[in-house]
XYZ file of C-alpha atoms in Angstrom:
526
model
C 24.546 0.057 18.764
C 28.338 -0.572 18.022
C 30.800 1.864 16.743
C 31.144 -0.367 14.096
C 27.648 -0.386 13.502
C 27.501 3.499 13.548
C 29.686 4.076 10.788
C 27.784 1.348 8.682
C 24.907 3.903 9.011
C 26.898 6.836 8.192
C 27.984 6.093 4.564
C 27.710 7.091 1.132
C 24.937 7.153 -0.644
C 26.316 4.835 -3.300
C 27.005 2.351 -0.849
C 23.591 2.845 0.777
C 21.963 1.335 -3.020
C 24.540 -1.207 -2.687
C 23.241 -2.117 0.944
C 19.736 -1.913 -0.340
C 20.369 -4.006 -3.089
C 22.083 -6.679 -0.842
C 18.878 -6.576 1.169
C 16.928 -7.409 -1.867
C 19.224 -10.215 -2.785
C 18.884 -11.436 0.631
C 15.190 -11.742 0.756
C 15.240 -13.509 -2.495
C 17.285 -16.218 -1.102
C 20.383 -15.692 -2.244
C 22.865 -16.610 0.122
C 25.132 -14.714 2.240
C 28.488 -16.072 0.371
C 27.320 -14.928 -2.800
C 26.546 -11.483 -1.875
C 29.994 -11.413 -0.093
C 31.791 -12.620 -3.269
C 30.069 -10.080 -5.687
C 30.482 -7.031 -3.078
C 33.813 -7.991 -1.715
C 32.783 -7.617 1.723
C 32.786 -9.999 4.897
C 30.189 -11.829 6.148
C 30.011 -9.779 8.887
C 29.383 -6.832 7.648
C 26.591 -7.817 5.297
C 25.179 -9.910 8.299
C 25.106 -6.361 10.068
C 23.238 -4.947 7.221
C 20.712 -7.703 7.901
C 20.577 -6.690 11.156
C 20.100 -3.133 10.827
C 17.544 -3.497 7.880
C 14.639 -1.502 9.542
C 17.558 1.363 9.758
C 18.853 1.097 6.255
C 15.482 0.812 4.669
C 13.401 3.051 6.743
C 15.625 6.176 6.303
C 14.383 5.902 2.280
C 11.179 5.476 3.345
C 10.877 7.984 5.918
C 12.093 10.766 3.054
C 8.835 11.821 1.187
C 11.315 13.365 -1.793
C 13.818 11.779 -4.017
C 15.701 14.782 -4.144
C 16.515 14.768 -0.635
C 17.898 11.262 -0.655
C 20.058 12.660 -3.499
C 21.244 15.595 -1.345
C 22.084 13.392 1.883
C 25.347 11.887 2.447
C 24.383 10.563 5.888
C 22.509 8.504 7.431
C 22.404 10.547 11.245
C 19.595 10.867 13.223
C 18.050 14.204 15.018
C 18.635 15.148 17.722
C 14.775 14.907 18.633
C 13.789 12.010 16.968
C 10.818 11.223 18.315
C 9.535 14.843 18.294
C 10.308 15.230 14.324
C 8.585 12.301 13.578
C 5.437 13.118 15.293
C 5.604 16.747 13.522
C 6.772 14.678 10.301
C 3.333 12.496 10.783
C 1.239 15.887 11.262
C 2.176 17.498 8.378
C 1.374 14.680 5.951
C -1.774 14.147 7.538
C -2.850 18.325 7.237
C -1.092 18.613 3.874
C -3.091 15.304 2.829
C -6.228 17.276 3.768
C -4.935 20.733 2.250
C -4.638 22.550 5.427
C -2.097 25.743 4.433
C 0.623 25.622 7.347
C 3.670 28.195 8.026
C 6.674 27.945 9.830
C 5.186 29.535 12.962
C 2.299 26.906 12.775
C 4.764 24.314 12.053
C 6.913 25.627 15.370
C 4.081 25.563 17.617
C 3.119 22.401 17.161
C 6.398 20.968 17.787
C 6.285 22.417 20.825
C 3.050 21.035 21.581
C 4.108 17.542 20.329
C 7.199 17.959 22.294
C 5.662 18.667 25.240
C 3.598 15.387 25.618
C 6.671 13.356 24.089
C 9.923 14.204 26.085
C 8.525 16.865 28.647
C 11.894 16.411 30.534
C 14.227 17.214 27.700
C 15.131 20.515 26.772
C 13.949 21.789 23.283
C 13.172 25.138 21.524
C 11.990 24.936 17.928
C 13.883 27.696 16.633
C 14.052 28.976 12.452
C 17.301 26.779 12.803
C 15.900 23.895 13.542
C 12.375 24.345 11.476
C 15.055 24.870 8.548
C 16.716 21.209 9.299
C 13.746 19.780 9.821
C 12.290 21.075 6.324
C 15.392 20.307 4.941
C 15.655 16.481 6.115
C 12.450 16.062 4.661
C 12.435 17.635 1.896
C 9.703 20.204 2.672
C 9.711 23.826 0.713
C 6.971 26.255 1.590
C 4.660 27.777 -1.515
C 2.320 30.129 -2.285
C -1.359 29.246 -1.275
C -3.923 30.958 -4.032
C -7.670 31.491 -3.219
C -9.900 28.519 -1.303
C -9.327 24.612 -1.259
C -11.452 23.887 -4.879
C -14.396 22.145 -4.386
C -15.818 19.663 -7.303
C -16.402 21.595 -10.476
C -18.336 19.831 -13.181
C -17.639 22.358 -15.881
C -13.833 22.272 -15.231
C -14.939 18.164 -15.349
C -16.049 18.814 -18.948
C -13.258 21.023 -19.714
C -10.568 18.025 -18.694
C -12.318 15.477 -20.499
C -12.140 17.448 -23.701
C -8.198 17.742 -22.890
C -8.273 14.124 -22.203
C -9.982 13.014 -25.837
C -7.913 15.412 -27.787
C -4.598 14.222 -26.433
C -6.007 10.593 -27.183
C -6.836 11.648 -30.497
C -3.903 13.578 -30.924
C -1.158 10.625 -29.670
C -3.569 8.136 -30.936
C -4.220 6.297 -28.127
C -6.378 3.171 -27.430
C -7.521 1.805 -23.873
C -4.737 -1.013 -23.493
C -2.362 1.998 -23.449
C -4.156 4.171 -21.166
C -3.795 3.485 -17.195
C -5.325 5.060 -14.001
C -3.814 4.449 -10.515
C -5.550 5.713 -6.805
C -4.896 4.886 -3.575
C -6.936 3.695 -0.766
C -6.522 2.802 2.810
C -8.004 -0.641 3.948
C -8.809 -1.663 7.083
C -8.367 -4.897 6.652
C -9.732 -6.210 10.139
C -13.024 -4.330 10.451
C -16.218 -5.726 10.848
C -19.512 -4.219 12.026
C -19.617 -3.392 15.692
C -22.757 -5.888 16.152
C -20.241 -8.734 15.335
C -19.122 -8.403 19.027
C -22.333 -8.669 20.801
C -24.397 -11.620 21.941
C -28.290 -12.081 20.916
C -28.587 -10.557 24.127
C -26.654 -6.947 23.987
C -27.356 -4.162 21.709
C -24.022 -3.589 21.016
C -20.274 -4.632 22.305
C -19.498 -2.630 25.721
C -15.612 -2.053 26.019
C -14.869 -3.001 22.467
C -12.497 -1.001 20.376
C -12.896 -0.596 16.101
C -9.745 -2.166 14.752
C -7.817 0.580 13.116
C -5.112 -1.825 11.285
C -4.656 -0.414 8.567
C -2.651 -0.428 4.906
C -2.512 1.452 1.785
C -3.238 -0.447 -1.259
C -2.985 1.102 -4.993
C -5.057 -0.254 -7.766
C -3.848 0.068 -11.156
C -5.170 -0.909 -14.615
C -5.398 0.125 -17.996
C -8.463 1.349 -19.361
C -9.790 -2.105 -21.260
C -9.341 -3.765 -17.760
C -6.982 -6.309 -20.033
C -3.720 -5.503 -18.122
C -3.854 -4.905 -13.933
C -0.582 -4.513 -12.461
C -0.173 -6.311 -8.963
C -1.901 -4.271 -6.477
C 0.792 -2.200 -4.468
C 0.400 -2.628 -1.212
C 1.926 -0.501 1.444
C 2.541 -1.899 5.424
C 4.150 -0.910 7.805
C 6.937 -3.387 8.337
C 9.741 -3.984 5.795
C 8.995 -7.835 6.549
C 6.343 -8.585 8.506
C 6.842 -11.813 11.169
C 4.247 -13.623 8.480
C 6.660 -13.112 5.394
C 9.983 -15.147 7.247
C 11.341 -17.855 5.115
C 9.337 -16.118 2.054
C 10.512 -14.977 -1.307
C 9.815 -11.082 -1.242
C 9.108 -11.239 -4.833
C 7.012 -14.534 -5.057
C 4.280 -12.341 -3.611
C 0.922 -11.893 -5.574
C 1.344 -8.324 -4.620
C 3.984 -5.392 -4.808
C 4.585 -4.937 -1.047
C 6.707 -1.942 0.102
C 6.919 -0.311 3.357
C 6.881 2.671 5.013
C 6.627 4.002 8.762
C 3.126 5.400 8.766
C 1.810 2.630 5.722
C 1.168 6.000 3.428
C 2.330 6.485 -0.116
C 5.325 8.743 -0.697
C 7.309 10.487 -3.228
C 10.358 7.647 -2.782
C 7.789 5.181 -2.967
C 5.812 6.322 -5.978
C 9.137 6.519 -7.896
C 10.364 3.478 -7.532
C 6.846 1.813 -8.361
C 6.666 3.911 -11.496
C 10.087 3.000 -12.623
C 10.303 -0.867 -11.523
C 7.270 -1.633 -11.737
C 4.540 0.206 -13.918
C 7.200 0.886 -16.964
C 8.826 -2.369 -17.745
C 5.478 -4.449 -16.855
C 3.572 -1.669 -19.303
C 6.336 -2.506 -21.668
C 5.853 -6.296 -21.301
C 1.957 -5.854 -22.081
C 2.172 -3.601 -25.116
C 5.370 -5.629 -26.687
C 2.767 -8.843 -26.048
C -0.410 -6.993 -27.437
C 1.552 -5.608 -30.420
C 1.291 -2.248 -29.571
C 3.386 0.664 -29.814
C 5.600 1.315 -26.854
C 3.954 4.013 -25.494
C 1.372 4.874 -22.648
C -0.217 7.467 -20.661
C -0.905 7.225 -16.565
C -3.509 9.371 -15.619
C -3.035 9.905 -11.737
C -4.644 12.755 -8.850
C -2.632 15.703 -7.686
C -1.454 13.973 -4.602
C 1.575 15.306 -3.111
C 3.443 12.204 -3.609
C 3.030 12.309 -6.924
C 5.994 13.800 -8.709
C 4.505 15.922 -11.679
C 8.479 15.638 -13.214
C 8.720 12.029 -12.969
C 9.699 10.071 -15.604
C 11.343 6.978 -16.605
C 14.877 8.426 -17.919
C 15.270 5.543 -20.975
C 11.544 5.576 -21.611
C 9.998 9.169 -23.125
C 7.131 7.687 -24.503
C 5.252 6.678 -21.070
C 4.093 9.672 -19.613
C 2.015 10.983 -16.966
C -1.281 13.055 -17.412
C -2.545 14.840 -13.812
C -6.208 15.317 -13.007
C -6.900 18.875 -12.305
C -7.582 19.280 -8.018
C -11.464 20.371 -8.520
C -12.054 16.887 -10.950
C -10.332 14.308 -9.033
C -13.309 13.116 -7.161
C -15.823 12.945 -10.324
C -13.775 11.683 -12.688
C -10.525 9.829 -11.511
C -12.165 5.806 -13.105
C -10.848 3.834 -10.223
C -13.195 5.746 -7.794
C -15.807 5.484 -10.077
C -16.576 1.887 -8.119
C -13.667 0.333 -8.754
C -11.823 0.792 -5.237
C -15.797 0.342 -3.870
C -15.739 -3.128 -5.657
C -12.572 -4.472 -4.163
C -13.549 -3.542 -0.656
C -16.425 -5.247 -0.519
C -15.127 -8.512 -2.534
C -12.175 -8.464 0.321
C -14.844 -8.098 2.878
C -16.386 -11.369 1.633
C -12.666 -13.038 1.828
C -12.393 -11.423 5.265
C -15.717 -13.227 6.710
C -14.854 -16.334 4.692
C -11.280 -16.598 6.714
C -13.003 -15.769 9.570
C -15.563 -18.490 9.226
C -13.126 -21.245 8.420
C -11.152 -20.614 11.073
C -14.107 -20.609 13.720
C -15.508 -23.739 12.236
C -11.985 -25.623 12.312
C -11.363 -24.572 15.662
C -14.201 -24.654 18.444
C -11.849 -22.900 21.255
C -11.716 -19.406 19.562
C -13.737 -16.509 19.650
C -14.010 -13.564 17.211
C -12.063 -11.485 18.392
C -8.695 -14.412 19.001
C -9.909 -15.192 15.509
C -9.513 -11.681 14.216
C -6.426 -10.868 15.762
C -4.358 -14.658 14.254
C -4.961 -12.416 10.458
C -1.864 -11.987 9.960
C -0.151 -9.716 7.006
C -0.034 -12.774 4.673
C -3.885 -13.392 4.824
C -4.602 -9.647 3.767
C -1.969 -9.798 1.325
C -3.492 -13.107 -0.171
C -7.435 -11.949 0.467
C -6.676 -8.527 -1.340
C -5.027 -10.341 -4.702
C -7.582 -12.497 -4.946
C -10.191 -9.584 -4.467
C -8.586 -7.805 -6.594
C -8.107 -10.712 -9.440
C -12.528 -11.103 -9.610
C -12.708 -7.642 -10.415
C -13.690 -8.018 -14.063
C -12.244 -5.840 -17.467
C -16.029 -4.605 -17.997
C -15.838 -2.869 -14.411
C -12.784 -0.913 -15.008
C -13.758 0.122 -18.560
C -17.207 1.518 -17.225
C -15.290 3.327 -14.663
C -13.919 5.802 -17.340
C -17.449 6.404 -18.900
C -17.500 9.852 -16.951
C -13.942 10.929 -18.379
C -14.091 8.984 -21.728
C -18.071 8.820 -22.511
C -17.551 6.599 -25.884
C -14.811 4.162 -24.532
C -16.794 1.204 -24.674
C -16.791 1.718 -28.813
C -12.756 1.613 -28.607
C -12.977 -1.120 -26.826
C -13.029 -5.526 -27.283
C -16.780 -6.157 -26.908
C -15.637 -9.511 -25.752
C -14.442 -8.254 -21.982
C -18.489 -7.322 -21.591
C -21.414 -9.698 -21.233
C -24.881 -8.670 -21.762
C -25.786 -9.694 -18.173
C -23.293 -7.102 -16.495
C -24.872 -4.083 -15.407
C -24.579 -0.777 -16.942
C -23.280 0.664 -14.009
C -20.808 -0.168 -11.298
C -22.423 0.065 -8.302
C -25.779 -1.203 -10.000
C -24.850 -4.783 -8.493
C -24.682 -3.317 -4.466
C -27.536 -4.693 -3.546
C -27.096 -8.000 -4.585
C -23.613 -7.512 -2.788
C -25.104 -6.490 0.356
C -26.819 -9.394 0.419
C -24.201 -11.657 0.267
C -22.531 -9.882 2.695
C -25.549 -9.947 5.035
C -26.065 -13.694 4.415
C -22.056 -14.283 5.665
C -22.214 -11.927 8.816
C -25.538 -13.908 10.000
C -23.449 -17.097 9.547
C -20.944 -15.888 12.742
C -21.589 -17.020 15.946
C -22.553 -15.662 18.720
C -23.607 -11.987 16.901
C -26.806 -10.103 17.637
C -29.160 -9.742 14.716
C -27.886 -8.224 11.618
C -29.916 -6.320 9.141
C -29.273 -4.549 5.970
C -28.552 -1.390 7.649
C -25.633 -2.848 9.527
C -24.056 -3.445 5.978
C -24.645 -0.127 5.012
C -23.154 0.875 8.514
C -20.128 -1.138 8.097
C -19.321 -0.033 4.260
C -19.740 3.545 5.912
C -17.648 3.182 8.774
C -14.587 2.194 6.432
C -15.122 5.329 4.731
C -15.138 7.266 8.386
C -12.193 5.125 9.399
C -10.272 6.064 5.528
C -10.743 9.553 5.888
C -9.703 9.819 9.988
C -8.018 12.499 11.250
C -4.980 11.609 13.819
C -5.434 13.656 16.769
C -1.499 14.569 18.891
C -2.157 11.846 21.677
C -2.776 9.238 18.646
C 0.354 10.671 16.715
C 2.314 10.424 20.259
C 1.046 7.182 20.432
C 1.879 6.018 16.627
C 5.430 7.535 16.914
C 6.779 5.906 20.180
C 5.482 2.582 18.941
C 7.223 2.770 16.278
C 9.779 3.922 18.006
C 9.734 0.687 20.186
C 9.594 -1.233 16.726
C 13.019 0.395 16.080
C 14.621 -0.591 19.188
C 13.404 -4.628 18.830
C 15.044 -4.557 15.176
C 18.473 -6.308 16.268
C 16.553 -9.095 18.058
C 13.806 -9.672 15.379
C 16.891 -10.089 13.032
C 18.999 -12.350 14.922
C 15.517 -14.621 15.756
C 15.109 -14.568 11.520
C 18.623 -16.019 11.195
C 18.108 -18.577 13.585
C 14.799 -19.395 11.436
C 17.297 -19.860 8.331
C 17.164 -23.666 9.838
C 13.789 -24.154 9.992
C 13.756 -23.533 6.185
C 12.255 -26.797 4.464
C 14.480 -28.518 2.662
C 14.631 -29.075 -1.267
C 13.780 -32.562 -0.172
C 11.089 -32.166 1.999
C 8.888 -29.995 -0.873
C 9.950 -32.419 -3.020
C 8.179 -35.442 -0.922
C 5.238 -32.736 0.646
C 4.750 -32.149 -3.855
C 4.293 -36.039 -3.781
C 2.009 -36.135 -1.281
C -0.376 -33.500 -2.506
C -0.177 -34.960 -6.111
C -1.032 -38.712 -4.661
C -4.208 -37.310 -2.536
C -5.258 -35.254 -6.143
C -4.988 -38.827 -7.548
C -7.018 -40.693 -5.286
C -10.060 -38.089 -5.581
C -12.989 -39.064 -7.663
C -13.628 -34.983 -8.926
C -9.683 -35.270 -10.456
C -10.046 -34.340 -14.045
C -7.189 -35.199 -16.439
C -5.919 -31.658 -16.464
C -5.393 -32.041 -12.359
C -3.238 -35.270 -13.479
C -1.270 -32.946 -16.595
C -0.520 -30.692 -14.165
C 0.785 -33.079 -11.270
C 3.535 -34.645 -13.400
């Protein structure tokens, strides 16, 4: 990297928002001129931004507090990169699983991550360095009281009587009430029989695909309003979104390093996203402007946040020892996406065997590409009906269903959520027998497979697999300034205004010539 490039990454942090916010404008298609004009800046320079996105935008990501991007004036790296990172990754993971951890914990295993990392470099993890390293990331140490809580259905009863009152008290109704969870997807697995022949028992030598995202559901209670599933990779622009409008997306992508939530990201969802599209929906429905967002504990979740011009949308936290029995979306919601994207995942993986007789699974597997699981997850997530997210507050809100249009329910729905798995397992079952080449599936290999995502959601990292994660990542990094110099060259293979044009024409004279075109197919053609 330049010396010129350097002190573009050492700057202010007002200019860092502006540099972010040319990024934006860049991916929206606005053109390099126009960003020049309005920022009085050379082409050069914003060109360099372009080329040192993954360094701009991965500094904010890689901070899990706001506060800490408020405190920082620069952009400089540590000394031991590769090492913080690693210990960085650890800590999220423990803290994720409430492990308590101390500085001396925290010191040894930097040493221990250090030592399979850069064994040839010198390094002591002193109190000067834990203190940098806490610092940088925004990491305070506080008092751990009594044992990790365990579910408690009486403090369950006690919260939902909180809940109601506060409903009654702000007089609430359900198109004002949200819930938002997070969930990690593996959005390539498929059961381990998949890779055998008739034959074998199972697949010698093959390895569970770990690819992995998080993706946030959010809704309000009548199921009348979902925002766009937030969906977290790990690449600011993955090789599948070149040439695409960021924000055309049927989903809110962001990224960050390890594809977790953090605070930085939470925040900015909250305040560009969930507040003026809440706004939107209750301006549309006639409704006061005012919500709640009831939300876990999570560590990313800021319990101060709010939306400075907007008082009146709050946020309600579920008690630690409740979260799991009565936070609605995992009440079946999260357990209905999955399997509806498993159904889009075999379905793309059956099309593209049938339209193409030289692949195999596995080839087949590996050509998903970001913008399939971005596309396969909205539309998942777009059959999930309102009666399935209003049932899913029945635990916390017993009585909803009387606050609530009767028209979003039909009498053929089940009561319950999960009442329809079987019928989904054997749809499932029905599409896995339909690959070729498989050994025999059976019920239990469903059942297997929805398990195995569970395993595979709640994995533990061990330090070889954090080694591992970091230094490809790290490799990531380092192929930035090529990746961005191969997208501007793309810039020319942009189709034209007149080439959509005549490829619209096209697709509107083969809708003509079909005998199933209805007249609304013709409306909607001219």
């Amino acid at each position: 990297m330049t010396t010129a490039e350097l002190a573009h990454l050492c700057i202010d942090l007002n200019l860092q928002n502006l540099r972010l916010q040319a990024l934006e404008r860049l991916d929206k298609g606005e053109s390099v001129q126009s960003i020049c004009k309005d920022l009085n800046v050379g082409k050069s320079t914003v060109n360099d931004w372009r080329r040192n996105r993954k360094s701009i935008e991965g500094f904010c990501t890689q901070i899990d507090t706001e506060k800490v991007l408020e405190k920082r004036c620069t952009l400089r790296k540590a000394k031991h990169e590769l090492v913080e990172d690693a210990l960085w990754l650890w800590f999220v993971q423990e803290r994720r699983r409430g492990t308590p951890l101390s500085g001396p914990i925290l010191k040894e295993k930097a040493m221990i991550l250090h030592s399979k990392l850069q064994p040839e470099e010198a390094f002591v993890a002193s109190d000067g360095w834990l203190s940098r390293w806490k610092k940088r990331h925004g990491v305070h140490f506080i008092g751990v009281c009594g044992e990790k809580l365990s579910a408690n259905p009486t403090a369950a009863t006690d919260f939902s009587a909180r809940f109601l009152k506060i409903i009654d008290d702000e007089n609430f109704c359900p198109e004002q009430i949200y819930n938002i969870d997070e969930t990690g997807l593996n959005f390539k697995l498929l059961p381990r029989k998949t890779f055998a022949t008739p034959q074998e028992t199972s697949a010698p030598g093959f390895k569970t695909s770990k690819d992995r995202i998080t993706v946030a559901l959010c809704s309000n209670a009548s199921g009348t309003h979902k925002l766009p599933l937030f969906v977290i990779g790990k690449a600011a622009k993955p090789r599948a979104f070149k040439n695409i409008n960021m924000d055309a997306l049927p989903v809110y992508y962001r990224s960050q390093k390890s594809a977790w939530m953090d605070t930085y990201l939470f925040r900015e969802w909250f305040v560009c996203e969930f507040v003026p599209k809440v706004k939107k929906h209750l301006a549309k429905s006639k409704l006061p402007a005012k919500a709640l967002l009831l939300l876990d504990n999570a560590p990313t979740h800021d319990e101060h946040l709010q939306c400075d011009d907007e008082k009146e949308i709050k946020l309600l936290f579920l008690p630690p020892n409740v979260t799991s029995l009565q936070q609605p979306m995992d009440q079946g919601v999260i357990e209905c996406f999955k399997r509806k994207y498993r159904r889009k995942l075999l379905s793309e993986v059956l099309s593209k065997l049938e339209t193409d007789d030289s692949l195999d699974l596995t080839k087949v597997l590996k050509s998903v590409n970001m913008k399939d699981v971005v596309y396969m997850s909205a539309k998942a997530y777009d059959e999930i009906p309102p009666s399935t997210f209003v049932k899913s507050w029945k635990k916390l809100w017993p009585n909803i269903e009387d606050s609530v249009d009767q028209n979003n329910t039909t009498a053929d729905e089940p009561n319950n959520i999960l009442d329809g798995e079987p019928d989904d397992n054997a749809a499932l079952l029905h599409d896995l027998q339909q690959l070729p080449n498989c050994g025999p599936i059976v019920e239990e290999d469903v059942l297997e497979w929805i398990n195995m995502e569970k395993e595979l959601d709640n994995e533990v990292l061990n330090d070889d697999e954090i080694v591992e994660c970091v230094i490809r990542q790290d490799n990531e990094m380092n192929n930035d300034a090529d990746g961005a110099e191969i997208e501007e060259e793309d810039e020319e293979n942009k189709m034209s205004h007149a080439e959509g044009k005549a490829a619209l024409q096209l697709a509107a004279t083969y809708i003509e010539q079909q005998k199933e075109a209805t007249a609304v197919d013709m409306k909607i053609n001219t």
